[in-house]
Coordinates of C-alpha atoms in Angstrom, one line a residue:
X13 CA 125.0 91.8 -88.5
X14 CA 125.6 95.5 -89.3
X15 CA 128.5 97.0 -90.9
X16 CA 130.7 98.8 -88.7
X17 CA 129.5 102.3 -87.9
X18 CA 131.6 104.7 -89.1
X19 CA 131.2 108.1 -87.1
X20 CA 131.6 111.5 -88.2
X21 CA 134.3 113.6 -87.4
X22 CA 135.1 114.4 -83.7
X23 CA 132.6 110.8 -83.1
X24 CA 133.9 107.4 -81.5
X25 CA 135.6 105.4 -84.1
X26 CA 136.9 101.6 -84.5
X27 CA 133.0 101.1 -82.9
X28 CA 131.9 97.6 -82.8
X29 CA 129.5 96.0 -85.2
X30 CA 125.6 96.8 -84.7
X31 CA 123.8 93.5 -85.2
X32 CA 120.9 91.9 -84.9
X33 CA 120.8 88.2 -84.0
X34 CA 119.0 86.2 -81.7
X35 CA 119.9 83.9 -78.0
X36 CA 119.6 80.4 -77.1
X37 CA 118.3 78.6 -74.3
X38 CA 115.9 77.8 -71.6
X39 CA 116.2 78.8 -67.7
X40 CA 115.2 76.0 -65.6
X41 CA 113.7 77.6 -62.2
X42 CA 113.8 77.4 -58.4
X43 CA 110.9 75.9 -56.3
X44 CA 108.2 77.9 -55.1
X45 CA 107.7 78.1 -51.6
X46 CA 105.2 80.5 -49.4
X47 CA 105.9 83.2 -47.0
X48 CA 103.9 85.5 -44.7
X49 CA 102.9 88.4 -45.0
X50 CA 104.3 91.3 -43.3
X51 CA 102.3 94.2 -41.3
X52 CA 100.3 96.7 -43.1
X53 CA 101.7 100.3 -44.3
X54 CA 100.1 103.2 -46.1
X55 CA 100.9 103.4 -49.9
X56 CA 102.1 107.2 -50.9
X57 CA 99.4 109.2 -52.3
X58 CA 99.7 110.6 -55.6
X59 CA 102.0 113.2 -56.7
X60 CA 100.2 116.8 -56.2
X61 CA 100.2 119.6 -59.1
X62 CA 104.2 121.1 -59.2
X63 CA 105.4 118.5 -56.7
X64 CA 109.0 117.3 -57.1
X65 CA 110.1 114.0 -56.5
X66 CA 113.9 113.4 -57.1
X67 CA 115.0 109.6 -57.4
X68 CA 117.6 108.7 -54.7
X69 CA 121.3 108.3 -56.6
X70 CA 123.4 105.3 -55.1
X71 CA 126.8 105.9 -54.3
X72 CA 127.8 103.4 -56.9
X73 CA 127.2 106.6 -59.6
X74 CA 129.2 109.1 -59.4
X75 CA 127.8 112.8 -59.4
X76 CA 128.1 114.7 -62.5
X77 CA 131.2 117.1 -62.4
X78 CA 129.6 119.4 -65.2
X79 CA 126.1 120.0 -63.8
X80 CA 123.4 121.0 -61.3
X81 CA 120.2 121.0 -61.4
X82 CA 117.0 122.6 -59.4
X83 CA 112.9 121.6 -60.6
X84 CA 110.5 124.0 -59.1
X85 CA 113.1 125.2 -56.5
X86 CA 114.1 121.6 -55.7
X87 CA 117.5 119.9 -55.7
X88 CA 117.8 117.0 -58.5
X89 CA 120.4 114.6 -58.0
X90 CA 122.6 114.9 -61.6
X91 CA 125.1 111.9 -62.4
X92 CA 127.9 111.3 -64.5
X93 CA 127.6 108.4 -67.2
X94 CA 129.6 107.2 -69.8
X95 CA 128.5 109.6 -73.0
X96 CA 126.3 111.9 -71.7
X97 CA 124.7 112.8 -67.5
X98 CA 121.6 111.8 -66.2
X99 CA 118.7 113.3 -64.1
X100 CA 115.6 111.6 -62.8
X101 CA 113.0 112.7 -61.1
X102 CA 108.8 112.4 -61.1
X103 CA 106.7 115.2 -61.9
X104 CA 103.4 116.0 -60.6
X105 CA 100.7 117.6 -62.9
X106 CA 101.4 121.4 -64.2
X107 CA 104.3 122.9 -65.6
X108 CA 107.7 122.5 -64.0
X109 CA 111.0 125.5 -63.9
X110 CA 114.1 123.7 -64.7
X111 CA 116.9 125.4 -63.8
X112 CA 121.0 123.9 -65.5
X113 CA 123.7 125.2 -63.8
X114 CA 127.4 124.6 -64.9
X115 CA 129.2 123.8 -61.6
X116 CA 132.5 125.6 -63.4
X117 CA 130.5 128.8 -62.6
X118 CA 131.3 130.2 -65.9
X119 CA 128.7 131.7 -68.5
X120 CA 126.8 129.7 -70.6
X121 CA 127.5 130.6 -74.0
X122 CA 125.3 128.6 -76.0
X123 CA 122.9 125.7 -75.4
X124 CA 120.0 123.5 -77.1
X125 CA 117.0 121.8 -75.1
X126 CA 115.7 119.0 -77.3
X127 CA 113.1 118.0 -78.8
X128 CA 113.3 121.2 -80.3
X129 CA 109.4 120.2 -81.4
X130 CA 108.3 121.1 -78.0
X131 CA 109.9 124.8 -78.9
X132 CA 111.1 125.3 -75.3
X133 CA 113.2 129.1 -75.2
X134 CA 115.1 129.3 -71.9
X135 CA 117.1 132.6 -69.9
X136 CA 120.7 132.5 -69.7
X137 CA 121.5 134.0 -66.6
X138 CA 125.4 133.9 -66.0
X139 CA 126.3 129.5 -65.5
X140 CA 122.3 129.0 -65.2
X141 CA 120.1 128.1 -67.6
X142 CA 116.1 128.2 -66.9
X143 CA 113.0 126.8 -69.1
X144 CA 109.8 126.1 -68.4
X145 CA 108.1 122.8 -69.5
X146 CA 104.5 122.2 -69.5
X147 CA 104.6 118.4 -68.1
X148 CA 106.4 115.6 -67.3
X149 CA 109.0 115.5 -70.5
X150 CA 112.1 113.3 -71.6
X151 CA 114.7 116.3 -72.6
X152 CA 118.1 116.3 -73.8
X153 CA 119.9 119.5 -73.0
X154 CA 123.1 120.8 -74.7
X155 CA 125.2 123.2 -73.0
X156 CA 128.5 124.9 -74.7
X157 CA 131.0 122.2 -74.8
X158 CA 129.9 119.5 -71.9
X159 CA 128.2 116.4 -72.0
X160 CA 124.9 116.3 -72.8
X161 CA 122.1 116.1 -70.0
X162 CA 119.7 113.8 -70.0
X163 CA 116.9 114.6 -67.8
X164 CA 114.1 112.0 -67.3
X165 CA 111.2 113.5 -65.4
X166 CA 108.4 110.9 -65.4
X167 CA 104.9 111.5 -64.6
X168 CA 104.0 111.2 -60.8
X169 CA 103.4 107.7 -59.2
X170 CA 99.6 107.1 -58.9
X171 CA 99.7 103.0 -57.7
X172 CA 102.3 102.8 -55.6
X173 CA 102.2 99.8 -53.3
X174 CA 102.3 99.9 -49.3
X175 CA 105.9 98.7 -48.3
X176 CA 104.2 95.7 -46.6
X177 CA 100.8 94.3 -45.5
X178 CA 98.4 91.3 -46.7
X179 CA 100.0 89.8 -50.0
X180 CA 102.7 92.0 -50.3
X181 CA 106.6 91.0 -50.0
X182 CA 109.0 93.2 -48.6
X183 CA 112.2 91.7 -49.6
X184 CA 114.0 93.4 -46.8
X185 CA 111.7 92.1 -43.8
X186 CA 111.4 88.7 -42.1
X187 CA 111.7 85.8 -43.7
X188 CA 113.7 87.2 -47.0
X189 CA 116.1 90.0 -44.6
X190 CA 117.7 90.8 -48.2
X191 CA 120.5 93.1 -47.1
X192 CA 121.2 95.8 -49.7
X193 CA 124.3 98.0 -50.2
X194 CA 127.2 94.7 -49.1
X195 CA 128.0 93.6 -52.4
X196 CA 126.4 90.1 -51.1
X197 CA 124.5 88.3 -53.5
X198 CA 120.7 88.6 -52.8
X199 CA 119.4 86.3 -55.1
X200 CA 117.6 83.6 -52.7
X201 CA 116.2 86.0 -51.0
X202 CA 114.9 87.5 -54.1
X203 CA 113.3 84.4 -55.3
X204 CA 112.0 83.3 -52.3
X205 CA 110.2 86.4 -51.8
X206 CA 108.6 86.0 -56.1
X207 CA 107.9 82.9 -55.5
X208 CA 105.4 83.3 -52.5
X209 CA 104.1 86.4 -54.0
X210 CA 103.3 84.3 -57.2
X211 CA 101.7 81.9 -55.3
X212 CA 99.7 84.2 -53.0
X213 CA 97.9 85.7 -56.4
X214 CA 97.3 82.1 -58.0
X215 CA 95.2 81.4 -54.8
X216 CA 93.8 85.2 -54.5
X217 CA 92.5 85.5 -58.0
X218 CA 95.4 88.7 -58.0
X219 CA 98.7 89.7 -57.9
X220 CA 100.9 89.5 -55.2
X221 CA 103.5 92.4 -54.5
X222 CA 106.9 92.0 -54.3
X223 CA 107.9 95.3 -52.7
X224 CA 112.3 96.1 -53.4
X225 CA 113.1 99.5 -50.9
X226 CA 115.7 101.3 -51.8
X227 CA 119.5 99.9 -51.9
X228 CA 121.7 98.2 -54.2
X229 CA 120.8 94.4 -54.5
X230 CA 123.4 91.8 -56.2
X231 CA 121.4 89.3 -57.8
X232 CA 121.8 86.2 -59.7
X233 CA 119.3 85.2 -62.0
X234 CA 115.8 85.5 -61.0
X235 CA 112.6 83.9 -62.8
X236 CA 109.3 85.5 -62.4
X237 CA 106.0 83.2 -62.4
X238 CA 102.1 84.5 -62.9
X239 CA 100.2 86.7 -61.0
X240 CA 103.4 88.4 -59.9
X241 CA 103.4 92.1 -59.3
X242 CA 107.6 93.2 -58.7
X243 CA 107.6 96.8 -57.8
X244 CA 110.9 98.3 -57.2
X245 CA 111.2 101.6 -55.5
X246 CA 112.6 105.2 -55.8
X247 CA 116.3 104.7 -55.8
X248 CA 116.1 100.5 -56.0
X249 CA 118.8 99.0 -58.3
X250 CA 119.1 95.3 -59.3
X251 CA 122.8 94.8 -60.3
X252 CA 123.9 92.3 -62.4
X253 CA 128.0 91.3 -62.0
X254 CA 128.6 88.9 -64.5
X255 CA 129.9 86.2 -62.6
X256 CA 129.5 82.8 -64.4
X257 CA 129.2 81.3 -60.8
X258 CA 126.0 83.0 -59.9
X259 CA 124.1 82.4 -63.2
X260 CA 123.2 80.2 -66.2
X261 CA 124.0 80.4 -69.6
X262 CA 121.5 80.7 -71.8
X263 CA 122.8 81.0 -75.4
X264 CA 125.9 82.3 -77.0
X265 CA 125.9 85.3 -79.0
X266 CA 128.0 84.4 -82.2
X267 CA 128.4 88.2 -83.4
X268 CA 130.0 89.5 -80.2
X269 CA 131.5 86.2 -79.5
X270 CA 130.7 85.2 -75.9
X271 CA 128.2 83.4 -74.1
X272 CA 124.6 85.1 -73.0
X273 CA 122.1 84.9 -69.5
X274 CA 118.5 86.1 -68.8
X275 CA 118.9 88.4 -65.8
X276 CA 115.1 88.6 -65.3
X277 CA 112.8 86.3 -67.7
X278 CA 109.5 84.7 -67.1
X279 CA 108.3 81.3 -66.7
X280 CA 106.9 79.8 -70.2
X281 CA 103.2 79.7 -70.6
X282 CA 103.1 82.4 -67.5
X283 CA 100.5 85.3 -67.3
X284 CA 99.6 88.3 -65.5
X285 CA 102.7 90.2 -64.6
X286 CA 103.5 93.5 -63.9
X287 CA 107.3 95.4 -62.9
X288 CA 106.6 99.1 -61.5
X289 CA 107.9 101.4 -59.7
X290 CA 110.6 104.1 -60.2
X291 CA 113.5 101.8 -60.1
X292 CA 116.5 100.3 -62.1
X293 CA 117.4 97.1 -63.7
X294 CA 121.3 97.5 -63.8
X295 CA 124.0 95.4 -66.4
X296 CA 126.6 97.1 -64.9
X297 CA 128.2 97.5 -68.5
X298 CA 131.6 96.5 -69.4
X299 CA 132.9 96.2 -66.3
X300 CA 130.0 92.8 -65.7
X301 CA 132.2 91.7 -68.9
X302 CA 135.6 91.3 -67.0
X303 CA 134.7 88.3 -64.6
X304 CA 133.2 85.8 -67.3
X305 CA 133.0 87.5 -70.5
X306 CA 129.1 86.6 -70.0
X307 CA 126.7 88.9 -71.8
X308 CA 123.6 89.5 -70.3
X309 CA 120.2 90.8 -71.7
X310 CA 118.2 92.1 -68.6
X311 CA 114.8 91.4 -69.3
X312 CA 113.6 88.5 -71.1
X313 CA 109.8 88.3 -71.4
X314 CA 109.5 85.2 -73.2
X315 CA 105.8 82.8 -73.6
X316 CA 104.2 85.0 -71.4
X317 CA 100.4 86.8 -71.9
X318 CA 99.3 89.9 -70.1
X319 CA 102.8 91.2 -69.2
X320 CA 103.4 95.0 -68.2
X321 CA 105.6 97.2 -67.7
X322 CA 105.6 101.0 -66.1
X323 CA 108.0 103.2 -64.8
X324 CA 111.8 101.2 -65.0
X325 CA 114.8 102.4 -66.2
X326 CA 117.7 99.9 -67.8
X327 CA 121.0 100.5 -67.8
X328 CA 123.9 99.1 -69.1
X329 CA 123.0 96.3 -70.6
X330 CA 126.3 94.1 -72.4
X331 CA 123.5 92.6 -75.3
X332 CA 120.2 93.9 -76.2
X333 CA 118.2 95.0 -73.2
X334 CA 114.5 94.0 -73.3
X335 CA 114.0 91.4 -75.7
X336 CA 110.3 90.3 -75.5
X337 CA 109.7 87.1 -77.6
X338 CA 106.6 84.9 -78.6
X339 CA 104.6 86.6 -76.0
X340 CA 101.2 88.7 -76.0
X341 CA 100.0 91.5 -74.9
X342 CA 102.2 93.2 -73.8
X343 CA 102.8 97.4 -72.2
X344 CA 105.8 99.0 -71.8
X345 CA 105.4 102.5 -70.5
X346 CA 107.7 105.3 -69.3
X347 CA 110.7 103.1 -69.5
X348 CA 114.5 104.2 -70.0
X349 CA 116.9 102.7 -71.6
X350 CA 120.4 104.0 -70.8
X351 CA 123.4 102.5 -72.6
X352 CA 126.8 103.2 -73.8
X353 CA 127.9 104.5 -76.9
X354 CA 131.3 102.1 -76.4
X355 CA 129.8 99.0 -76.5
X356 CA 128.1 97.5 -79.2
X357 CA 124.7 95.5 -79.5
X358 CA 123.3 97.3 -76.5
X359 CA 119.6 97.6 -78.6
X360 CA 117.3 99.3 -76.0
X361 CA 114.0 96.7 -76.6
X362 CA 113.6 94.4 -79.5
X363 CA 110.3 93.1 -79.9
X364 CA 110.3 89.7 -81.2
X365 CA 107.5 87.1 -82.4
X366 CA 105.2 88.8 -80.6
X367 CA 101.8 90.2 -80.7
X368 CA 99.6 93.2 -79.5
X369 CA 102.9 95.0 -78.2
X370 CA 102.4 98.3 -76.8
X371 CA 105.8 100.8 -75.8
X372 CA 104.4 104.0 -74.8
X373 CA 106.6 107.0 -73.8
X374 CA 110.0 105.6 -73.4
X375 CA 113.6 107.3 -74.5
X376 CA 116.3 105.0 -75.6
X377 CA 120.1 106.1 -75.8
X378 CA 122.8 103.5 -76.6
X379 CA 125.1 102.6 -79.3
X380 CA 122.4 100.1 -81.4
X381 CA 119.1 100.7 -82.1
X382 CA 117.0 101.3 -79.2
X383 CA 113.8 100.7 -80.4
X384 CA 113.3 98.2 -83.4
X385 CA 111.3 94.8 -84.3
X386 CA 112.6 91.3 -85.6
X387 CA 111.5 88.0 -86.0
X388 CA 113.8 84.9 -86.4
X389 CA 113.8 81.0 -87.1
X390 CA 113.8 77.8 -84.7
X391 CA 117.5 77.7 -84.9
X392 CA 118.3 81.4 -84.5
X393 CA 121.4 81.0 -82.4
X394 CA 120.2 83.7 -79.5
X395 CA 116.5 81.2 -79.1
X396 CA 117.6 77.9 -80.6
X397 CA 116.9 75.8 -77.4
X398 CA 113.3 77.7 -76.9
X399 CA 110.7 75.0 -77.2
X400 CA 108.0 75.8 -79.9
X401 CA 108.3 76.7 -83.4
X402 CA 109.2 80.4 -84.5
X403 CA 105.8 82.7 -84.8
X404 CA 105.0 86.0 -86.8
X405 CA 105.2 89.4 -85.4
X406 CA 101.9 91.4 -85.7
X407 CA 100.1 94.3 -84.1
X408 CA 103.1 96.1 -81.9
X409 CA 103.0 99.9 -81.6
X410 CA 105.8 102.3 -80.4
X411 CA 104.8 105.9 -79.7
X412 CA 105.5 108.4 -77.8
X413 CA 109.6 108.1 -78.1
X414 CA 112.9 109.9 -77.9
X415 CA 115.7 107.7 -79.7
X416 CA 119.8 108.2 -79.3
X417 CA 121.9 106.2 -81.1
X418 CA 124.5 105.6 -83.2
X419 CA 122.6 102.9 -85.6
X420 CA 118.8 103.2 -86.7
X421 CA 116.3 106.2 -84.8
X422 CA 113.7 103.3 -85.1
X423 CA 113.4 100.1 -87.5
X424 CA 111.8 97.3 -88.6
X425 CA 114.4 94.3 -88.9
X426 CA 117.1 92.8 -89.6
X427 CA 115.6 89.5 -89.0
X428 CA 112.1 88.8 -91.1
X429 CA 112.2 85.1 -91.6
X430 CA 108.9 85.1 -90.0
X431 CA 106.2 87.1 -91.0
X432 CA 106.2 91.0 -89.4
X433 CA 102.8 92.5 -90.0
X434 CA 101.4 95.7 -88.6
X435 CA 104.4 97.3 -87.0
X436 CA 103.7 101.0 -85.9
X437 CA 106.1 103.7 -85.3
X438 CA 104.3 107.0 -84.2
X439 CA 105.3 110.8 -82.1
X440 CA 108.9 109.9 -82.4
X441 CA 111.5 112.3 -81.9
X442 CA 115.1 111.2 -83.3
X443 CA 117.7 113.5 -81.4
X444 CA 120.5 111.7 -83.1
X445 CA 121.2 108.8 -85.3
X446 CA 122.7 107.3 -88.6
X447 CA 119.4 106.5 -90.4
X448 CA 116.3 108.0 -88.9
X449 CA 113.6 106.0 -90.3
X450 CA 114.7 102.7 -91.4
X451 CA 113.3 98.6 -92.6
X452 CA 116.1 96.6 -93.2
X453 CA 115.1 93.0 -94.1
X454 CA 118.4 90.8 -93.8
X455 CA 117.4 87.6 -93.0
X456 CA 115.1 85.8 -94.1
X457 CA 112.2 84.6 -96.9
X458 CA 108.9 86.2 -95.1
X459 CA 107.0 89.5 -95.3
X460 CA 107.1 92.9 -94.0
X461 CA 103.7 93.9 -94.1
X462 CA 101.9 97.0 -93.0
X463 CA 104.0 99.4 -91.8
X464 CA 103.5 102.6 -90.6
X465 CA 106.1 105.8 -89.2
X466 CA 103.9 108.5 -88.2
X467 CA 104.5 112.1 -87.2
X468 CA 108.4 111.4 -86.9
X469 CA 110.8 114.7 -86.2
X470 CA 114.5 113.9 -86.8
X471 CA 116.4 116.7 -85.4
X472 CA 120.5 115.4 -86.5
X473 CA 122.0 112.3 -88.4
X474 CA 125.6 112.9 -87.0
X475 CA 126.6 109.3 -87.6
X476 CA 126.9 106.4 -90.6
X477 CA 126.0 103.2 -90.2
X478 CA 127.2 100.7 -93.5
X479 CA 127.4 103.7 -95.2
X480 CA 124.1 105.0 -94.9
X481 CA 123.9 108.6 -93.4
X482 CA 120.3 109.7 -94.3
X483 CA 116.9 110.2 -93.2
X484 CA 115.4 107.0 -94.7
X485 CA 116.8 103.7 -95.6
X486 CA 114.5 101.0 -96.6
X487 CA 116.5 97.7 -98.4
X488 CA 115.9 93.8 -98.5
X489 CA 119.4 92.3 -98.6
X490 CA 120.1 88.5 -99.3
X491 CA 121.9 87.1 -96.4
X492 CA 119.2 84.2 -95.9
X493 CA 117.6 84.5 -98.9
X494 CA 115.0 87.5 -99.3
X495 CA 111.1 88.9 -98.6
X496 CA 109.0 91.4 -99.8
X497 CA 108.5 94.8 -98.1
X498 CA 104.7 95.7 -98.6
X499 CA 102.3 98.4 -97.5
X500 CA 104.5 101.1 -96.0
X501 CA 103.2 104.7 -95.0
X502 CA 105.6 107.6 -94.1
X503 CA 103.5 110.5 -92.8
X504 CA 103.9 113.3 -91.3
X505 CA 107.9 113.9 -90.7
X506 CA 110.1 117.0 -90.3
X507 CA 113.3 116.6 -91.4
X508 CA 115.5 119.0 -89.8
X509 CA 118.5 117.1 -90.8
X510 CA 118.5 114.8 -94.0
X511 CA 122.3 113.1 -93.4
X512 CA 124.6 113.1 -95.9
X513 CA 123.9 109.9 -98.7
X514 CA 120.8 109.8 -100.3
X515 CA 117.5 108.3 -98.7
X516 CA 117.1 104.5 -100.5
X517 CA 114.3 102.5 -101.5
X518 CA 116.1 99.2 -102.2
X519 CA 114.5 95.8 -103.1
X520 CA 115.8 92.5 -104.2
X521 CA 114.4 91.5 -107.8
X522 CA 111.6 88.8 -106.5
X523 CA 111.6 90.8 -103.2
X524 CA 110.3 94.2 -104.5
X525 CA 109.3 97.0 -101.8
X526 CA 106.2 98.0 -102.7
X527 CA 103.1 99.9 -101.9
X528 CA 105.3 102.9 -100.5
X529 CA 103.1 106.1 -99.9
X530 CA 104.8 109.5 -98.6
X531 CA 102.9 111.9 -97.2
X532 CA 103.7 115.6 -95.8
X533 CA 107.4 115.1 -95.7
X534 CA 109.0 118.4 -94.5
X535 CA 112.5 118.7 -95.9
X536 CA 115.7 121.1 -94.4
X537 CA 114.9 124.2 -95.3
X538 CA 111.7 124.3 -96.7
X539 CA 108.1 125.3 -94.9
X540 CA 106.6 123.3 -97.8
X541 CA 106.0 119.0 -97.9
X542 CA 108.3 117.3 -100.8
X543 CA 106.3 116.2 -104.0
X544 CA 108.9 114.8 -106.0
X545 CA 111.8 112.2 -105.1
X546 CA 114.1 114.7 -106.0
X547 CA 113.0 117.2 -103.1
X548 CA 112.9 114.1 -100.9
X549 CA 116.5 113.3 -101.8
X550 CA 115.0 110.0 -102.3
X551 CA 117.6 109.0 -105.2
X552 CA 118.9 105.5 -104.5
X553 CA 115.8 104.0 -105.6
X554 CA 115.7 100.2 -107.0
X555 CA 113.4 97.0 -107.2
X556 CA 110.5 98.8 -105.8
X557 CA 107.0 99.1 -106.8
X558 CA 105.1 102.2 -107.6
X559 CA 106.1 105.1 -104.8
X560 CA 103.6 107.6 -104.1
X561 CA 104.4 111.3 -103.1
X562 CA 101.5 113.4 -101.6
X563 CA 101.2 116.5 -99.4

């Protein structure tokens, strides 16, 4: 339900439509059933000061044919994506020497290393490029004319689980003998394996481990229970196909006009889980499109209390990613998203009816917005067949982010028809977008109520998104009536690039935006906060309440 993006010159164009609207459905599950344990084997032990752990690459990603790259003196696995490349690895404490090397062999003659907050200088030295960083850091790196490099270097591993022993599931050993890297479908195996585990912590007062090695697993849907622990290892990958035959339809997605499924969802009324580990949660992008035409969003936390997340990367994903809805407290830390910037509605994690929502040190790249907040109605076509009535939004904080994308840097909306109340954006750095800091309240009657963007850095606006191009855009439209906007501090934000239209304040009459306070907003080219709208190029300015300017 957003216009069409409109890039700037040199940028994709004829881009789909960035929306925001919601799924239908309810999985029904599989039966649980209880396995045996397997023999005992010592976890890892936790990553030492300097020490290098590159993720394993499956074959099914091609190597990057622009870059290598070295971490303290050790080889980093570097592979080629669709928009930009991609290196991961895990970083022990201390500072790490990253060393870029065009594989051409020719000289570098120009490069950026991003966020340009964290002021890193590197040496050019012929095709190599070598910086410094003082931890574990999500970087985008720029050199001359090639893709950008996106290199993900978590922080080290500190609970990783043994690959087998008293209430842990290996999924590869007797009874489950999942067989990764055929292209077979996995699934049963998969389930089986949750299933006991799930049942081993209901009797246990714990969680039981679901332990994935390393490989390339073909899956069908999977459903996850309480008390569940699902670690997936260095160099794991859960791939979804999009074969209608090996999963259920769970809503149809009117704006990109096909038909959605749950990859991995929990149980309703389910508590105490946790998905770990180092490993990826695959879509498999368009090319899961060609079988069905069945969209897929890959993790769907939905009724669930006491729900975390650490350490997985998503990739790919054909509709929003990680759409968390009428759940409670919730973590999501050092998570990836990694989508396309061909395919539209590929939102990193939306945030939806739910309360005391945590995402901690994540970077989101993809077309939409990777990082936003909604709230929708009981017949919301994406949730319409979800028992229960539609619930506010209150309490969810993002910090710690690095956003990529073609729509909003971070946002509050489209959907507000109910209540979203205490929504906190805070240490965000926006490497690229269309609007850098945005509330858009589209649909629906209810408020948007304490709101708060802190210590934001946007670093380029390269793109426009329904014609906004600028580092702020804040408007109630009237596509399902309209809502106020109330209570919203801006503070602390370098501007390094303000866009090209004017930053908006825009309100409905009965709707206003009000209580808007603006502190120590650093403009291009000035050492100095704004004071006046004018510096602020905060021009397009209607149906608002007072707006207050301090430094």
């Amino acid at each position: 339900m957003r216009s069409p993006l409109i890039p700037t010159a040199g940028a994709l164009r004829g881009l789909r439509r960035c929306l925001a609207f919601g799924l239908t459905a309810l999985l029904l599950g599989t039966a649980a059933l209880l396995g045996a344990p397997h023999a005992a084997q010592a976890a890892p032990a936790p990553a030492a000061a300097g020490t290098v752990g590159a993720y394993p690459v499956p074959s099914i990603y091609p190597a990057s044919t622009d870059y290598r790259l070295t971490v303290n003196g050790t080889s980093v696995p570097v592979q080629k994506f669709t928009g930009y490349d991609i290196a991961q690895l895990a970083l022990g404490t201390g500072t790490a020497t990253m060393a870029v090397t065009k594989i051409n062999d020719t000289a570098i003659g120009s490069y950026s290393i991003s966020p340009e907050k964290l002021g890193i200088v590197g040496s050019v030295s012929g095709p190599t490029l070598t910086f410094t960083v003082p931890k574990d850091e999500y970087l985008i790196v720029k050199v001359d004319g090639r893709p950008n490099l996106v290199i993900a270097a978590d922080p080290g591993e500190y609970d990783p689980p043994a690959t087998g022993g008293t209430g842990i599931f290996n999924v590869t050993a007797a009874p489950y003998s999942a067989q990764p890297n055929t292209g077979d479908y996995t699934t049963t195996a998969f389930q089986d394996a949750l299933n006991d585990a799930a049942a081993y912590g209901a009797a246990n007062n714990t969680q039981g481990i679901v332990y994935v090695p390393a490989g390339v697993y073909t899956l069908g849907n999977l459903y996850l229970r309480s008390d569940l622990a699902f670690y997936l290892a260095r160099g794991a990958v859960l791939r979804y196909t999009g074969d209608a035959a090996h999963y259920v339809v769970t809503g149809h997605k009117d704006s990109q006009g096909r038909d959605l499924t749950w990859f991995i969802s929990t149980r309703y009324s389910s508590s105490n889980i946790k998905i770990y580990g180092r490993g990826i949660i695959d879509g498999n992008g368009a090319a899961s499109l060609g079988p069905s035409n069945l969209g897929v969003n890959l993790l769907a936390p939905i009724y669930t209390n006491g729900f975390t997340v650490d350490g997985i990367t998503f990739r790919e994903s054909s509709s929003w990613a990680v759409t968390p809805l009428r759940s409670s407290n919730m973590t999501f830390t050092n998570v990836k998203f990694f989508n396309r910037f061909d395919m539209g509605e590929d939102d990193g994690i939306d945030v939806q009816e739910s309360s005391n929502v945590t995402v901690t040190h994540a970077i989101g790249i993809g077309l939409d917005d990777p990082f936003s907040t909604k709230t929708w109605g009981d017949t919301t076509d994406m949730f319409s067949t979800v028992p229960g009535t539609a619930t506010p939004l209150s309490n969810v904080t993002f910090n710690d982010l690095l956003s990529w994308t073609y729509c909003y840097g971070i946002k509050v909306g489209q959907g507000v028809v109910t209540g979203q109340d205490g929504v906190t954006f805070e240490n965000v750095v926006v490497y690229d977008a269309a609007v850098g800091i945005g509330i858009d309240h589209k649909y629906g009657t209810a408020a948007a109520t304490n709101i708060k963007f802190d210590n934001i850095d946007i670093e380029r606006l390269d793109f426009a998104n329904d014609n906004n191009r600028t580092w702020l855009a804040m408007m109630t439209e009237t596509s399902q009536g309209v809502g106020p906007v109330t209570g919203v501090t801006i503070s602390n934000v370098k501007v390094r690039d303000a866009g090209t239209t004017a930053a908006r304040i825009n309100g409905q009459p009965g709707a206003l935006i009000s209580g808007v306070t603006l502190s120590n907003i650093v403009m291009p080219g000035s050492t100095a906060a704004a004071t006046t709208l004018g510096q602020l190029n905060l021009t397009n300015v209607s149906n608002n309440g007072p707006i207050t300017i301090t430094s």
